[in-house]
Amino acid sequence: MSAAHTPRPIDALDVLEADHRAIEQLFDAFERAERNDFERKNTLAQRACELLTIHAIVEEEMLYPAAQEALGADQRIDVDEAYVEHFLVKTLIERFASLKAGDDGFDATFKVLKENATHHIEEEETTLFPEVRRTQMDLVALGARMAARKAALKERIAETATAH
Ligand SMILES: [Fe+2]
């Protein structure tokens, strides 16, 4: 088998891109939900917010600081931009703490969340991630640490959800 056919081990960017696909699936499912199926819309919105929250935490804790160090000065702006985009997404997620399906603003807030998150995902996959891949960062080791951190965060969210 030639080197070109040797599968590359799963790395941190694969983990993050898999999150992106899962988030997009939730956005699509929300789009397909019946307008008045509030239970489903609540569930999908909650799930999307949880996934986006965990995803943003691991990126900010584990990817962005390392990328800031590894990237050249010209590319660091892309990390700065990603932080600002996360800030917007997190601000929108906070609104769902006091919004439920059927409320005025619920569908609109979800739509804006989707637009912002989709833009951010596209930017990462077309600009930041390819730049990070060209650095010397050990993305395979980072991917393993990231998967462990994600599992711990998921557990914490599940505990919080059942703690009352
Ligand atoms: Fe991100």
mmCIF file of C-alpha atoms and ligand atoms in Angstrom:
data_model
loop_
_atom_site.group_PDB
_atom_site.id
_atom_site.type_symbol
_atom_site.label_atom_id
_atom_site.label_comp_id
_atom_site.label_asym_id
_atom_site.label_seq_id
_atom_site.Cartn_x
_atom_site.Cartn_y
_atom_site.Cartn_z
ATOM 1 C CA MET A 1 0.000 0.000 0.000
ATOM 2 C CA SER A 2 1.439 3.373 -0.912
ATOM 3 C CA ALA A 3 1.793 6.164 1.611
ATOM 4 C CA ALA A 4 -1.014 8.040 -0.092
ATOM 5 C CA HIS A 5 -3.440 5.317 0.928
ATOM 6 C CA THR A 6 -2.326 5.058 4.541
ATOM 7 C CA PRO A 7 -5.186 6.403 6.600
ATOM 8 C CA ARG A 8 -4.248 9.431 8.657
ATOM 9 C CA PRO A 9 -4.966 8.959 12.390
ATOM 10 C CA ILE A 10 -7.889 10.928 13.814
ATOM 11 C CA ASP A 11 -6.709 14.324 14.965
ATOM 12 C CA ALA A 12 -8.118 17.338 16.794
ATOM 13 C CA LEU A 13 -9.479 18.958 13.639
ATOM 14 C CA ASP A 14 -11.317 15.746 12.695
ATOM 15 C CA VAL A 15 -12.928 15.771 16.146
ATOM 16 C CA LEU A 16 -14.008 19.387 15.688
ATOM 17 C CA GLU A 17 -15.255 18.820 12.140
ATOM 18 C CA ALA A 18 -17.353 15.881 13.349
ATOM 19 C CA ASP A 19 -18.910 18.292 15.872
ATOM 20 C CA HIS A 20 -19.612 20.711 13.039
ATOM 21 C CA ARG A 21 -21.466 18.017 11.069
ATOM 22 C CA ALA A 22 -23.515 17.036 14.149
ATOM 23 C CA ILE A 23 -24.427 20.683 14.756
ATOM 24 C CA GLU A 24 -25.477 21.124 11.112
ATOM 25 C CA GLN A 25 -27.670 18.021 11.357
ATOM 26 C CA LEU A 26 -29.473 19.550 14.320
ATOM 27 C CA PHE A 27 -29.968 22.797 12.398
ATOM 28 C CA ASP A 28 -31.436 20.836 9.472
ATOM 29 C CA ALA A 29 -33.704 18.820 11.751
ATOM 30 C CA PHE A 30 -34.975 22.050 13.312
ATOM 31 C CA GLU A 31 -35.719 23.423 9.850
ATOM 32 C CA ARG A 32 -37.749 20.302 9.024
ATOM 33 C CA ALA A 33 -39.700 20.305 12.323
ATOM 34 C CA GLU A 34 -43.398 21.185 12.160
ATOM 35 C CA ARG A 35 -43.910 24.844 13.014
ATOM 36 C CA ASN A 36 -46.024 23.981 16.052
ATOM 37 C CA ASP A 37 -44.074 20.953 17.266
ATOM 38 C CA PHE A 38 -42.762 22.851 20.269
ATOM 39 C CA GLU A 39 -41.519 19.814 22.122
ATOM 40 C CA ARG A 40 -39.292 18.804 19.229
ATOM 41 C CA LYS A 41 -38.082 22.356 18.668
ATOM 42 C CA ASN A 42 -37.181 22.709 22.356
ATOM 43 C CA THR A 43 -35.291 19.428 22.309
ATOM 44 C CA LEU A 44 -33.391 20.299 19.127
ATOM 45 C CA ALA A 45 -32.535 23.807 20.319
ATOM 46 C CA GLN A 46 -31.346 22.495 23.679
ATOM 47 C CA ARG A 47 -29.210 19.831 22.023
ATOM 48 C CA ALA A 48 -27.712 22.353 19.566
ATOM 49 C CA CYS A 49 -26.900 24.751 22.421
ATOM 50 C CA GLU A 50 -25.224 21.968 24.430
ATOM 51 C CA LEU A 51 -23.142 20.802 21.488
ATOM 52 C CA LEU A 52 -22.112 24.335 20.554
ATOM 53 C CA THR A 53 -21.228 25.133 24.171
ATOM 54 C CA ILE A 54 -18.994 22.080 24.618
ATOM 55 C CA HIS A 55 -17.451 22.665 21.199
ATOM 56 C CA ALA A 56 -16.671 26.311 21.978
ATOM 57 C CA ILE A 57 -15.138 25.396 25.359
ATOM 58 C CA VAL A 58 -12.722 22.838 23.912
ATOM 59 C CA GLU A 59 -11.753 25.103 21.025
ATOM 60 C CA GLU A 60 -11.089 28.023 23.349
ATOM 61 C CA GLU A 61 -9.261 25.932 25.936
ATOM 62 C CA MET A 62 -7.285 23.661 23.669
ATOM 63 C CA LEU A 63 -7.115 24.775 20.045
ATOM 64 C CA TYR A 64 -7.059 28.563 19.927
ATOM 65 C CA PRO A 65 -4.261 29.227 22.459
ATOM 66 C CA ALA A 66 -2.030 26.616 20.779
ATOM 67 C CA ALA A 67 -2.911 28.006 17.336
ATOM 68 C CA GLN A 68 -2.070 31.558 18.487
ATOM 69 C CA GLU A 69 1.408 30.310 19.353
ATOM 70 C CA ALA A 70 1.947 28.158 16.289
ATOM 71 C CA LEU A 71 0.595 30.520 13.638
ATOM 72 C CA GLY A 72 2.414 33.460 12.131
ATOM 73 C CA ALA A 73 1.451 37.041 12.942
ATOM 74 C CA ASP A 74 -0.601 37.393 9.736
ATOM 75 C CA GLN A 75 -2.745 34.377 10.550
ATOM 76 C CA ARG A 76 -3.357 35.158 14.216
ATOM 77 C CA ILE A 77 -6.163 37.495 13.154
ATOM 78 C CA ASP A 78 -8.152 34.397 12.137
ATOM 79 C CA VAL A 79 -8.002 33.117 15.732
ATOM 80 C CA ASP A 80 -9.003 36.557 17.052
ATOM 81 C CA GLU A 81 -11.951 36.496 14.662
ATOM 82 C CA ALA A 82 -12.964 33.015 15.841
ATOM 83 C CA TYR A 83 -13.041 34.239 19.471
ATOM 84 C CA VAL A 84 -15.359 37.103 18.493
ATOM 85 C CA GLU A 85 -17.630 34.751 16.550
ATOM 86 C CA HIS A 86 -17.788 32.462 19.597
ATOM 87 C CA PHE A 87 -18.719 35.457 21.734
ATOM 88 C CA LEU A 88 -21.688 36.153 19.442
ATOM 89 C CA VAL A 89 -22.803 32.510 19.393
ATOM 90 C CA LYS A 90 -22.525 32.239 23.198
ATOM 91 C CA THR A 91 -24.552 35.442 23.621
ATOM 92 C CA LEU A 92 -27.315 33.952 21.441
ATOM 93 C CA ILE A 93 -27.185 30.656 23.363
ATOM 94 C CA GLU A 94 -27.711 32.575 26.629
ATOM 95 C CA ARG A 95 -31.032 33.860 25.288
ATOM 96 C CA PHE A 96 -32.391 30.305 25.210
ATOM 97 C CA ALA A 97 -32.180 30.155 29.018
ATOM 98 C CA SER A 98 -35.339 32.281 29.096
ATOM 99 C CA LEU A 99 -36.911 31.301 25.737
ATOM 100 C CA LYS A 100 -38.985 28.264 24.907
ATOM 101 C CA ALA A 101 -40.543 27.148 21.624
ATOM 102 C CA GLY A 102 -43.735 29.063 20.944
ATOM 103 C CA ASP A 103 -42.409 32.238 22.632
ATOM 104 C CA ASP A 104 -42.008 35.365 20.531
ATOM 105 C CA GLY A 105 -38.416 35.456 19.347
ATOM 106 C CA PHE A 106 -37.655 31.758 19.758
ATOM 107 C CA ASP A 107 -37.610 30.869 16.053
ATOM 108 C CA ALA A 108 -35.880 34.135 15.141
ATOM 109 C CA THR A 109 -33.171 33.644 17.771
ATOM 110 C CA PHE A 110 -32.569 30.100 16.601
ATOM 111 C CA LYS A 111 -32.341 31.302 13.002
ATOM 112 C CA VAL A 112 -29.735 33.929 13.885
ATOM 113 C CA LEU A 113 -27.841 31.357 15.981
ATOM 114 C CA LYS A 114 -27.812 29.024 13.006
ATOM 115 C CA GLU A 115 -26.621 31.768 10.628
ATOM 116 C CA ASN A 116 -23.806 32.801 12.959
ATOM 117 C CA ALA A 117 -22.688 29.276 13.786
ATOM 118 C CA THR A 118 -22.797 28.231 10.113
ATOM 119 C CA HIS A 119 -20.677 31.204 9.115
ATOM 120 C CA HIS A 120 -18.190 30.421 11.885
ATOM 121 C CA ILE A 121 -17.979 26.736 10.902
ATOM 122 C CA GLU A 122 -17.310 27.693 7.288
ATOM 123 C CA GLU A 123 -14.596 30.169 8.253
ATOM 124 C CA GLU A 124 -12.856 27.602 10.428
ATOM 125 C CA GLU A 125 -12.964 24.877 7.818
ATOM 126 C CA THR A 126 -11.842 27.070 4.914
ATOM 127 C CA THR A 127 -9.307 29.300 6.687
ATOM 128 C CA LEU A 128 -8.236 28.519 10.244
ATOM 129 C CA PHE A 129 -8.138 24.715 10.167
ATOM 130 C CA PRO A 130 -6.071 24.505 6.951
ATOM 131 C CA GLU A 131 -3.626 27.036 8.463
ATOM 132 C CA VAL A 132 -3.396 25.003 11.674
ATOM 133 C CA ARG A 133 -2.764 21.830 9.660
ATOM 134 C CA ARG A 134 0.288 23.452 8.085
ATOM 135 C CA THR A 135 1.878 24.115 11.515
ATOM 136 C CA GLN A 136 3.991 21.669 13.533
ATOM 137 C CA MET A 137 1.242 21.254 16.143
ATOM 138 C CA ASP A 138 0.758 17.669 17.367
ATOM 139 C CA LEU A 139 -2.876 17.469 16.355
ATOM 140 C CA VAL A 140 -3.203 13.726 16.984
ATOM 141 C CA ALA A 141 -2.201 14.093 20.663
ATOM 142 C CA LEU A 142 -4.424 17.149 20.949
ATOM 143 C CA GLY A 143 -7.326 15.194 19.454
ATOM 144 C CA ALA A 144 -7.045 12.529 22.160
ATOM 145 C CA ARG A 145 -6.991 15.146 24.946
ATOM 146 C CA MET A 146 -9.893 16.932 23.293
ATOM 147 C CA ALA A 147 -12.048 13.807 23.115
ATOM 148 C CA ALA A 148 -11.455 13.186 26.847
ATOM 149 C CA ARG A 149 -12.294 16.785 27.754
ATOM 150 C CA LYS A 150 -15.476 16.643 25.647
ATOM 151 C CA ALA A 151 -16.612 13.464 27.394
ATOM 152 C CA ALA A 152 -16.068 15.074 30.823
ATOM 153 C CA LEU A 153 -18.000 18.195 29.804
ATOM 154 C CA LYS A 154 -20.862 16.100 28.424
ATOM 155 C CA GLU A 155 -21.066 14.239 31.707
ATOM 156 C CA ARG A 156 -21.157 17.498 33.646
ATOM 157 C CA ILE A 157 -24.011 18.827 31.485
ATOM 158 C CA ALA A 158 -25.941 15.564 31.931
ATOM 159 C CA GLU A 159 -25.465 15.805 35.721
ATOM 160 C CA THR A 160 -26.657 19.417 35.771
ATOM 161 C CA ALA A 161 -29.691 18.469 33.695
ATOM 162 C CA THR A 162 -30.755 15.744 36.150
ATOM 163 C CA ALA A 163 -29.764 17.588 39.344
ATOM 164 C CA HIS A 164 -33.238 19.018 40.069
HETATM 165 FE FE FE B 1 -15.498 27.329 16.666
#
